[in-house]
Coordinates of C-alpha atoms and ligand atoms in Angstrom, one line a residue:
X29 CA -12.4 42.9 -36.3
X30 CA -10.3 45.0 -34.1
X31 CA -12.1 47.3 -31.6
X32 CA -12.1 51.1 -32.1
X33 CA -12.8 53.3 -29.9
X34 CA -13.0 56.8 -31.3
X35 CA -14.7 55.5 -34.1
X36 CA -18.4 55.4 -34.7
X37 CA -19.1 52.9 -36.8
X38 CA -22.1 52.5 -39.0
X39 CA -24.5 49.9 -39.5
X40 CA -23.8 46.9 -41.7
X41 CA -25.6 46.6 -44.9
X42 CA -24.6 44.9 -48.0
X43 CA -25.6 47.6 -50.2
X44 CA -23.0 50.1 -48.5
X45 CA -19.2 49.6 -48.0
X46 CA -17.6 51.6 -44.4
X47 CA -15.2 52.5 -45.9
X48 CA -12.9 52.7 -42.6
X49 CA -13.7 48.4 -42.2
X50 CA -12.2 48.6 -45.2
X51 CA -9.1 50.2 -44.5
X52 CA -9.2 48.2 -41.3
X53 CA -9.3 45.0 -43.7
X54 CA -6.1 45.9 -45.2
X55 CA -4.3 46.7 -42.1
X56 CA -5.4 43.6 -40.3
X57 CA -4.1 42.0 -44.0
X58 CA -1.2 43.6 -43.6
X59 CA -0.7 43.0 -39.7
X60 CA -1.3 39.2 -40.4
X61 CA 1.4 38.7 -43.4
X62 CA 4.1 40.8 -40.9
X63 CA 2.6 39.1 -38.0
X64 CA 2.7 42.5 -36.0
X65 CA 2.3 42.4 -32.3
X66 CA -1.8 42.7 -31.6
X67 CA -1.2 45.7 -29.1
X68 CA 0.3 47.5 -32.1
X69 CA -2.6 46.6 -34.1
X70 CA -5.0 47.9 -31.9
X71 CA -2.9 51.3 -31.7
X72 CA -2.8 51.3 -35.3
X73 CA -6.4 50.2 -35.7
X74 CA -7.8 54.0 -33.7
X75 CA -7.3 57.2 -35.3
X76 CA -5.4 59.1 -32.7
X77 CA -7.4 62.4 -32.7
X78 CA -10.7 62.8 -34.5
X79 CA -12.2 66.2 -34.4
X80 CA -15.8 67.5 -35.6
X81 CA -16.4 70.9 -35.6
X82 CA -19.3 73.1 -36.1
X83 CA -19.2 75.8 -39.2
X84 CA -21.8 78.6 -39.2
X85 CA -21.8 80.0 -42.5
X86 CA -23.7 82.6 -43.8
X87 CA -25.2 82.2 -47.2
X88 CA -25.6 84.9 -49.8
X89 CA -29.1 84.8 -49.6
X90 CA -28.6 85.9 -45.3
X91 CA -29.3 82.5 -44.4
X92 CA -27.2 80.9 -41.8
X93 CA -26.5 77.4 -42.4
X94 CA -24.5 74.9 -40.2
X95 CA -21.7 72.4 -41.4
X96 CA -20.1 70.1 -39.6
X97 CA -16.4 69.6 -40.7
X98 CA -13.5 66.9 -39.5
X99 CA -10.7 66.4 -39.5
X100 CA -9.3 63.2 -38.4
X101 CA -5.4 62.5 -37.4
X102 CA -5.0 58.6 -37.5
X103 CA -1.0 58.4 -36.4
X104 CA 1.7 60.6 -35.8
X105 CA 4.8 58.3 -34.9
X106 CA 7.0 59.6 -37.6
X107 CA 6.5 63.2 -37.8
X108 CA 3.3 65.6 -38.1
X109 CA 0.0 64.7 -39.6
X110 CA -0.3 65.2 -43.1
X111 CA -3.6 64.9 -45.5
X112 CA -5.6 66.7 -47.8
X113 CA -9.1 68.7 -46.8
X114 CA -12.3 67.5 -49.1
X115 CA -15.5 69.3 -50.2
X116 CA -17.6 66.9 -51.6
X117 CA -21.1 65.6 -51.0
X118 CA -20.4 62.4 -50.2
X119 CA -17.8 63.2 -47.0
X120 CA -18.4 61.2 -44.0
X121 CA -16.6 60.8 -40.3
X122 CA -16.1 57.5 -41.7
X123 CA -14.6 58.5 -45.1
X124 CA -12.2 60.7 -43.7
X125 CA -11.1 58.9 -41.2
X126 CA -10.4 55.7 -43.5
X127 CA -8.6 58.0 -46.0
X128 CA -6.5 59.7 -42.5
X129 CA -5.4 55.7 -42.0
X130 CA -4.5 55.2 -46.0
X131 CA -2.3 58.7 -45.4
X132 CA -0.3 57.4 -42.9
X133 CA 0.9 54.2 -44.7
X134 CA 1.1 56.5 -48.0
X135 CA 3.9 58.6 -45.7
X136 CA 5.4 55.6 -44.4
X137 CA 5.7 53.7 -47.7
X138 CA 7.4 56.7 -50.3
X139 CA 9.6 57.3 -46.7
X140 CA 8.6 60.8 -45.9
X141 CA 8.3 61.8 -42.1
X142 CA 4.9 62.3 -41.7
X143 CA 1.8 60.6 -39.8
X144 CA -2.0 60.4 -41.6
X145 CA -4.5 62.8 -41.3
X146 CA -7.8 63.8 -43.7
X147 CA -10.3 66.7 -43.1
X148 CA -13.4 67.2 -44.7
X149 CA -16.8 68.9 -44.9
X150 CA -20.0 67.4 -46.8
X151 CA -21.0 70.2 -49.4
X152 CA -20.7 70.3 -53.4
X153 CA -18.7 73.2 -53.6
X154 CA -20.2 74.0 -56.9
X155 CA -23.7 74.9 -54.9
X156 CA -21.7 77.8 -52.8
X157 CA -20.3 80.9 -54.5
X158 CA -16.5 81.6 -53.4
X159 CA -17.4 84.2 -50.9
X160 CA -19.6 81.1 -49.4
X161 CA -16.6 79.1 -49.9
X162 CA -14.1 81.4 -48.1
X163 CA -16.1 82.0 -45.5
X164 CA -16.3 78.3 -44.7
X165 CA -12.9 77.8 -45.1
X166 CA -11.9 80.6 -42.7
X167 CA -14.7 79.0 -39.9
X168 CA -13.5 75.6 -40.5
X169 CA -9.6 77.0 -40.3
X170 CA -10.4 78.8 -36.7
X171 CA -12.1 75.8 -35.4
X172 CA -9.7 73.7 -35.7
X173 CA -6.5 76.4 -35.2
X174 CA -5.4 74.3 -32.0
X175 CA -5.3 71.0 -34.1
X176 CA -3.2 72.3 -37.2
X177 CA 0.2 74.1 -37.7
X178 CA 3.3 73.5 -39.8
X179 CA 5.4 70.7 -37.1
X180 CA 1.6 69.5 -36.1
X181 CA -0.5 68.7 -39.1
X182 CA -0.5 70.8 -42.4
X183 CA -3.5 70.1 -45.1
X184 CA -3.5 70.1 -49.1
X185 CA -6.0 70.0 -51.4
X186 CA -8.1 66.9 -52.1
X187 CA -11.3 66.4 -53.7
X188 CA -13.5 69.8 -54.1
X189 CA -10.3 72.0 -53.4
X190 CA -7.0 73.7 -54.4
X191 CA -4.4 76.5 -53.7
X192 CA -6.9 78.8 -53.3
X193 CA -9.0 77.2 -50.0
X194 CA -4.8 76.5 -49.1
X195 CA -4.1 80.4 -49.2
X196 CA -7.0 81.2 -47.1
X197 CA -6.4 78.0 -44.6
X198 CA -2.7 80.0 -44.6
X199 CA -4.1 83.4 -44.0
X200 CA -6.6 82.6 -41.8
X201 CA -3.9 80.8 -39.2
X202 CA -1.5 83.2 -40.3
X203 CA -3.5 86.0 -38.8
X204 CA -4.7 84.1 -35.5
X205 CA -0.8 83.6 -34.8
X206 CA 0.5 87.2 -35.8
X207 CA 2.8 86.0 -38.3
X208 CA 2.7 84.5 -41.9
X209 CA 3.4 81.1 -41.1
X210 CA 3.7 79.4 -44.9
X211 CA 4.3 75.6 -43.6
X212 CA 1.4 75.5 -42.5
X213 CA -0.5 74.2 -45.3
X214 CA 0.9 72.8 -48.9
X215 CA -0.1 72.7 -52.0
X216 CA -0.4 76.6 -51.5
X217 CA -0.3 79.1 -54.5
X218 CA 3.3 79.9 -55.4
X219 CA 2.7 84.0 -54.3
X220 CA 2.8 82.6 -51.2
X221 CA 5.3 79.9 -51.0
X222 CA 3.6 77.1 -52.7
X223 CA 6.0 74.6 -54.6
X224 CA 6.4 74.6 -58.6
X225 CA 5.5 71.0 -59.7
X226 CA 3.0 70.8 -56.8
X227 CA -0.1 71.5 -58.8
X228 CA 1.0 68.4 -61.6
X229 CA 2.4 66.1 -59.4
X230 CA -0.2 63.3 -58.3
X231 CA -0.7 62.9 -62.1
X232 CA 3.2 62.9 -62.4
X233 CA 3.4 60.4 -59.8
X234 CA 0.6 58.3 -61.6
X235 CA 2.7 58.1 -64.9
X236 CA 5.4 57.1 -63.3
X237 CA 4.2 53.8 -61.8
X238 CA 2.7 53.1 -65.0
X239 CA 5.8 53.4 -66.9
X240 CA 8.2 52.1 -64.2
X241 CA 5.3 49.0 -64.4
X242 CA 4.6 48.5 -68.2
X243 CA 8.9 48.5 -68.3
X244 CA 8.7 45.4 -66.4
X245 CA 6.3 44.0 -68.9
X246 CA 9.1 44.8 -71.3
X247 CA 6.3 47.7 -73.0
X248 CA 6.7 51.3 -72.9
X249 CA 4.1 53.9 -72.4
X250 CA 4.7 55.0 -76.7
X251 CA 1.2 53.5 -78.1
X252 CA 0.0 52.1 -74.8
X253 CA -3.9 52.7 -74.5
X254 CA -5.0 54.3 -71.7
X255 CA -8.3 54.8 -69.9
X256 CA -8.6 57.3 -67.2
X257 CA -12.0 58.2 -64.9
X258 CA -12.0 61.6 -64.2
X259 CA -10.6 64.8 -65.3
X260 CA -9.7 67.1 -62.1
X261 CA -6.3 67.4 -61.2
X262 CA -5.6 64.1 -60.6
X263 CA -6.8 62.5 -64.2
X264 CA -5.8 65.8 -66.0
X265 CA -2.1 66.1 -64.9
X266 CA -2.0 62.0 -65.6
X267 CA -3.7 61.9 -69.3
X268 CA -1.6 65.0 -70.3
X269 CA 1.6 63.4 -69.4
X270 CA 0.9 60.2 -70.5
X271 CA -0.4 61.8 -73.9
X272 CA 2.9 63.8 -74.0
X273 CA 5.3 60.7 -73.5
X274 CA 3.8 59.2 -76.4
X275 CA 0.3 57.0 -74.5
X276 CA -2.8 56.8 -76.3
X277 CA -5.5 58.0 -73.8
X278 CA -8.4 56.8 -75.7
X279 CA -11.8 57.8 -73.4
X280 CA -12.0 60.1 -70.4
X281 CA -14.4 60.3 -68.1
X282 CA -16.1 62.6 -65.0
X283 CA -19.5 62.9 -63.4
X284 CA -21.3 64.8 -66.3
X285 CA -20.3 62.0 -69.2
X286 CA -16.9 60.9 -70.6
X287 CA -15.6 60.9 -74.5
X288 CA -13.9 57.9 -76.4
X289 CA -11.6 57.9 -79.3
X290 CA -10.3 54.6 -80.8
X291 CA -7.3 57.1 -82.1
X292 CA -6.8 58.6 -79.4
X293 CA -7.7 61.9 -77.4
X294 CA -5.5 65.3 -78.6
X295 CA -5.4 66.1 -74.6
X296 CA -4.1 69.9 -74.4
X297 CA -7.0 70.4 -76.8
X298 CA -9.4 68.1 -74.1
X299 CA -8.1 70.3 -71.0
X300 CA -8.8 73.7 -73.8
X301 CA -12.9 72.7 -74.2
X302 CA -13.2 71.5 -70.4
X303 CA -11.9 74.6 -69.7
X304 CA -14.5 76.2 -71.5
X305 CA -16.9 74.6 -70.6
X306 CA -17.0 74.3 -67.3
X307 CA -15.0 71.8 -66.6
X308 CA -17.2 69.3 -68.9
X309 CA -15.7 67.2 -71.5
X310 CA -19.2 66.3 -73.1
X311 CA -19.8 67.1 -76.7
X312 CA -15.6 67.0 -77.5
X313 CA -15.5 67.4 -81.0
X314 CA -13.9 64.2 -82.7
X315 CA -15.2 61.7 -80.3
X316 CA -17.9 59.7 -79.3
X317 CA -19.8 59.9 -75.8
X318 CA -19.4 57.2 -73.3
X319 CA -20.8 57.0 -69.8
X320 CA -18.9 57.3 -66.5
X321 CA -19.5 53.7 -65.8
X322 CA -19.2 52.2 -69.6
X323 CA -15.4 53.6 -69.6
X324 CA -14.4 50.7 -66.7
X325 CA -15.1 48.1 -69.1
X326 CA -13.3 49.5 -72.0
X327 CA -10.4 47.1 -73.5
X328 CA -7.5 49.0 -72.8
X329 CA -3.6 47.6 -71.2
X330 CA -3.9 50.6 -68.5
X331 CA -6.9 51.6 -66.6
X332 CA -7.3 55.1 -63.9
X333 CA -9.5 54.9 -62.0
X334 CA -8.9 58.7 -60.7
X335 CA -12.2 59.8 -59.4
X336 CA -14.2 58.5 -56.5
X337 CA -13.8 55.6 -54.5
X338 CA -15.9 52.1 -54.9
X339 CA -16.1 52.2 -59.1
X340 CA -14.5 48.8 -59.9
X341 CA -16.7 46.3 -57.7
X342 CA -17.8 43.2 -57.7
X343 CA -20.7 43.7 -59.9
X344 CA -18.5 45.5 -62.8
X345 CA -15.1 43.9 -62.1
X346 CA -15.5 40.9 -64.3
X347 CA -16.0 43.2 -67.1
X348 CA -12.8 45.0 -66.7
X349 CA -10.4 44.7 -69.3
X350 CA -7.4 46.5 -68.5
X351 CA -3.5 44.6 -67.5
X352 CA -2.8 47.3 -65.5
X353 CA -5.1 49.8 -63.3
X354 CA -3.5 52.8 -61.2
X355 CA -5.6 53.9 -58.1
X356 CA -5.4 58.0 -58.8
X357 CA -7.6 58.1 -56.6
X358 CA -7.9 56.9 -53.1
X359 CA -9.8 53.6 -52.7
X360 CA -11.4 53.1 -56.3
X361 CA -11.4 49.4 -56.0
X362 CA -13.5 47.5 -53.5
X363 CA -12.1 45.0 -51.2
X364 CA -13.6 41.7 -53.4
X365 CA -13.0 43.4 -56.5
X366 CA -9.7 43.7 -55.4
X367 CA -9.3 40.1 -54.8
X368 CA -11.0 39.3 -57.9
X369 CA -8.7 40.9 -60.2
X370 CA -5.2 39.8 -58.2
X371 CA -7.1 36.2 -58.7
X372 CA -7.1 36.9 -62.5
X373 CA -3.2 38.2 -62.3
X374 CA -3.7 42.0 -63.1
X375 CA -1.8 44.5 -62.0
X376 CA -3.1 46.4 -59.6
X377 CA -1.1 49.4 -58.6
X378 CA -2.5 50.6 -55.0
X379 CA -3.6 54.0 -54.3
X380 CA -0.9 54.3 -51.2
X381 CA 1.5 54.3 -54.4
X382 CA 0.1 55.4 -57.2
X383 CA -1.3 58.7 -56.0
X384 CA 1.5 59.2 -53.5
X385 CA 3.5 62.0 -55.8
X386 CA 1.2 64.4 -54.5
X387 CA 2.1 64.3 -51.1
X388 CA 5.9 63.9 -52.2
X389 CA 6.0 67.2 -53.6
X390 CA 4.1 68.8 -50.7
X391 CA 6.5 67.4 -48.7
X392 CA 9.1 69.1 -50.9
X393 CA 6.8 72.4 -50.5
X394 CA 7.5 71.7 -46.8
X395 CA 10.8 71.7 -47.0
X396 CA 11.6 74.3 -49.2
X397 CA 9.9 76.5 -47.2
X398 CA 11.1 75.5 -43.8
X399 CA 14.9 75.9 -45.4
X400 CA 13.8 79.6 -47.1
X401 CA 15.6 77.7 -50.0
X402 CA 13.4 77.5 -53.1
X403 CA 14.2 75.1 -56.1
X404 CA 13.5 75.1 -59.8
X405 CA 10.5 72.7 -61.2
X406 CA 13.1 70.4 -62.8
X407 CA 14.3 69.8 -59.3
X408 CA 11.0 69.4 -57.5
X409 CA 10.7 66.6 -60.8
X410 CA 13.8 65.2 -60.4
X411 CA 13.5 64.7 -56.4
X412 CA 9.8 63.2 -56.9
X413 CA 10.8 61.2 -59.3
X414 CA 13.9 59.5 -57.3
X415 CA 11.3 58.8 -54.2
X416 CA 7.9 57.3 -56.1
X417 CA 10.5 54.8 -58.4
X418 CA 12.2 53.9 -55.0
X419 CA 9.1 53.1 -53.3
X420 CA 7.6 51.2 -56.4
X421 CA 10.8 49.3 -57.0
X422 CA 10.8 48.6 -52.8
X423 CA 6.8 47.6 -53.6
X424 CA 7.7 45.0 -56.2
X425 CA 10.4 43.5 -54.2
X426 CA 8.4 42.7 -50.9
X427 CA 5.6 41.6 -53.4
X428 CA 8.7 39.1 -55.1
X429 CA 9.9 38.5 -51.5
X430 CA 6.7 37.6 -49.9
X431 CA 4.7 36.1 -52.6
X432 CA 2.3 38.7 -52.1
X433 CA 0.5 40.9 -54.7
X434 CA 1.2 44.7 -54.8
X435 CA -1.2 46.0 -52.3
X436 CA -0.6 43.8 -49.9
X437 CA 3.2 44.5 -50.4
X438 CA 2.7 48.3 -50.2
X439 CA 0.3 47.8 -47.0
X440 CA 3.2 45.7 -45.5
X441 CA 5.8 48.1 -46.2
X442 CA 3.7 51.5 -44.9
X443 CA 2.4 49.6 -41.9
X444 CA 5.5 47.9 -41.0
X445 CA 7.4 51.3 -40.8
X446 CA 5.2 52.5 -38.8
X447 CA 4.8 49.3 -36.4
X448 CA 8.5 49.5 -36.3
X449 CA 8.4 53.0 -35.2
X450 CA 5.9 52.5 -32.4
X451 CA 8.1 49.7 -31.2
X452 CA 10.9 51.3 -31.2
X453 CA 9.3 54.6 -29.1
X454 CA 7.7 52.6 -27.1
X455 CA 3.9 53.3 -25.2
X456 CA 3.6 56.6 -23.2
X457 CA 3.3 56.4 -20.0
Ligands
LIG530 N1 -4.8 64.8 -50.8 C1 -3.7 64.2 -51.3 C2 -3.6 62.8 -51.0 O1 -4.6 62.1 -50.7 C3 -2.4 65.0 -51.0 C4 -2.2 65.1 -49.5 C5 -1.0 66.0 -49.1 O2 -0.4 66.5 -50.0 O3 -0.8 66.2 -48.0 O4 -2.6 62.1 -51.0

C-alpha cells in the first residue's frame, strides 16, 4: 500500500471497508496494468488539498451546534477541481476523499478538463428544516470561499442535495466577491444559469451505457427487465427513461422499502405517489413490497445499484442475478464482490462511467455560462450523449485491447490521462 500523507487513515477491521484503500486498490490496479512510474503513483495516491472546516449553526430551537464539513481536492492536472457536495449521515474524511479520487478519473475518462474533488458534511438533511439547511450551507460556503471558485473548484449536488443548496453555495460566494459569479457552482437552478438537461442527466447517462451495452449483446433495452436501488435523482431520472424507451423496470427500491411488479412498474405514476408521499414508494398500488436488500438478488438482465455504496458484497454477491449491473451510484460494489462477479463473466459497468453524465452536463453548464451562450435541452442531450458513448466505446476497446474487464479498463483510461498529464507538466519545483 502506497503511503499517504494527508490522509488519516482508519483502523483495519474486517467488518468495515475505508473506502479510500479502496479507491487506492484500483489505482494501484490500474497503475500496475499501465505500469505507471511509482513517483506518479505516490502523486496520484495523496489528495492534493484536504480541507475540514468548522460550521456553527444555529438550530431552530436557539441551540448552537457544530459541524465539521470537507471538502477534499484529490488532483488538478487537467483543469479545476470538480465534485459534488454530500449531506448524509454516513460522510466521512475518508468517504469523501475516496469519492474526490473516483472524480478525478471520472473527468479524465469521459475527457473533460477537470481534476477530482468531493465535499461533504455528516447530517440527514431530513432532521434540519431548510432555514437550518441554508444556514449551513452559507457557513460551509464562507469557510471554504478561498478553496472554491469557477477556474478553481466548482461543486454540484450529490447525495442529500440539489439546485437549491447550489443557488445559495452561488449567492453566498457571489456576495463575498461583489459580483454574481454563476460558474461557480453547477447543477444550479436554471433562474440563475443552471443548464436544462442538468437535473436528468446522471440517469440519462445511466441508460445510455445500458443500452450502448445490451446492443453489444445483440438485445435492446424494449422488454429488458430492470432493477434499480434507489429512487432520488439518480434512480428516478434512470427508471423513467428506461421505462420510456420501452424497459421493464420491475422493483424499485430506497431506504424506507422498495415495490416489485413482475409486469412491470407504470414509473411517471411511481415518481406521482413518491411525490406524495414523501418521497416513499411503500404501499404503491399494484405491487408487492420488497426490501432494500431482497431487490439485489432479484432475477433480472440489468441491475442499478443507484443508492449508497458497499450493497453488492461478498456476502450477497453470489445471490445476484443480473447480466448486467450499472454503478449509479459511486462505489456500490465492494472490491471482492467486484472480483467475484467479473470471475462469473458479468457485466459490470463502473461507476467512473456509468454515473459520469452528470458531471458531463455540468461541464456543459460550465461552459454555457462561461460563453454567455445558452443551448436548448436537445443540445445539452445531444452533446452528452456524443461524450458518455465515446467514453463507453473507448472503455470496451482498452477492455478488448488489454484483456481486462471494464473497470479495470475505465481505471486505466482515467488514470492514465492523468499520469500522462503529470508527465508531461512535469514536478514543481
Ligand atoms: N456528484 C456527481 C458525481 O458524483 C456530479 C458531480 C459534478 O457534477 O460535478 O459525479
Amino acid at each position: 500500500m502506497i503511503s499517504t500523507s494527508l490522509m488519516p487513515r482508519e483502523s483495519p477491521s474486517p467488518a468495515h471497508i475505508c473506502p479510500f484503500d479502496q479507491a487506492c486498490s484500483y489505482l494501484e490496479e490500474a497503475a500496475r496494468e499501465l505500469k505507471l512510474d511509482q513517483g506518479i503513483l505516490e502523486v496520484l495516491s495523496n489528495p492534493r488539498k484536504v480541507v475540514t472546516v468548522s460550521i456553527p449553526v444555529k438550530r431552530d430551537s436557539g441551540e448552537v451546534q457544530v459541524l465539521a464539513g470537507h471538502r477534499v481536492q484529490h488532483c488538478d492536472i487537467l483543469g479545476p477541481y470538480k465534485g459534488g457536495i454530500r449531506y448524509h449521515p454516513a460522510v466521512t474524511l475518508q468517504e469523501v476523499s475516496a469519492l474526490a479520487m473516483l472524480m478525478t478519473w471520472k473527468c479524465a475518462l469521459v475527457g473533460i478538463p477537470y481534476g477530482g474533488a468531493k465535499g461533504g458534511i455528516a447530517i440527514d438533511p431530513k432532521r434540519y428544516s431548510v432555514g437550518e439547511l441554508e444556514r449551513i450551507t452559507r457557513r460551509y460556503t464562507s469557510e471554504l470561499i478561498k478553496d472554491i471558485g469557477p477556474s478553481v473548484d466548482i461543486p454540484a449536488p450529490d447525495m442529500g442535495t440539489s439546485a437549491r443548496e447550489m443557488a445559495w453555495i452561488m449567492d453566498t460566494y457571489s456576495v463575498n466577491v461583489g459580483h454574481a459569479v454563476p460558474g461557480v457552482v453547477t447543477g444550479k437552478p436554471l433562474s440563475i444559469g443552471g443548464s436544462l438537461g442538468r437535473e436528468m442527466a446522471t440517469g440519462r447517462g445511466v441508460m445510455i451505457v445500458v443500452r450502448e451495452a445490451l446492443a453489444d449483446m445483440g438485445k435492446s433495452l424494449v422488454g429488458t427487465r430492470v432493477v434499480i436501488q434507489g429512487f432520488g435523482n439518480v434512480g428516478s431520472a434512470a427508471a423513467l427513461l428506461l421505462h420510456q424507451a420501452g424497459a421493464k423496470v420491475i422493483a424499485i427500491s430506497t431506504g424506507t422499502g422498495g415495490v416489485f411488479s413482475e409486469v412491470g412498474l407504470d414509473i411517471p405514476a411511481l415518481k406521482a405517489y413518491a411525490a406524495e408521499n414523501h418521497k416513499s414508494i411503500v404501499g404503491f398500488p399494484q405491487a408487492t413490497s420488497i426490501s432494500h436488500d431482497q431487490l439485489l438478488t432479484l432475477p433480472c438482465d440489468v441491475l442499478i445499484p443507484a443508492a449508497l455504496e458497499n450493497q453488492i458484497t461478498e456476502e450477497n454477491v453470489s445471490q445476484v442475478q443480473a447480466q448486467i449491473i450499472a454503478e449509479g451510484a459511486n462505489g456500490p460494489v465492494t472490491l471482492e464482490a467486484n472480483q467475484a462477479l467479473e470471475a462469473r463473466g458479468v457485466t459490470v459497468l463502473p461507476d467512473i462511467l456509468a454515473n459520469a453524465g452528470g458531471v458531463v452536463v455540468s461541464y456543459l453548464e460550465w461552459v454555457q455560462g462561461l460563453s454567455y451562450v445558452f443551448w436548448d435541452e436537445e443540445r445539452v442531450n445531444r452533446e452528452m450523449e456524443k461524450l458518455m458513448v465515446q467514453a463507453y466505446r473507448q472503455v470496451i476497446q482498452q477492455s478488448k485491447v488489454r484483456q481486462i474487464p471494464l473497470r479495470l479498463a475505465a481505471y486505466t483510461l482515467g488514470v492514465g490521462r492523468v499520469g500522462q498529464a503529470l508527465t508531461d507538466r512535469g514536478l514543481y519545483p
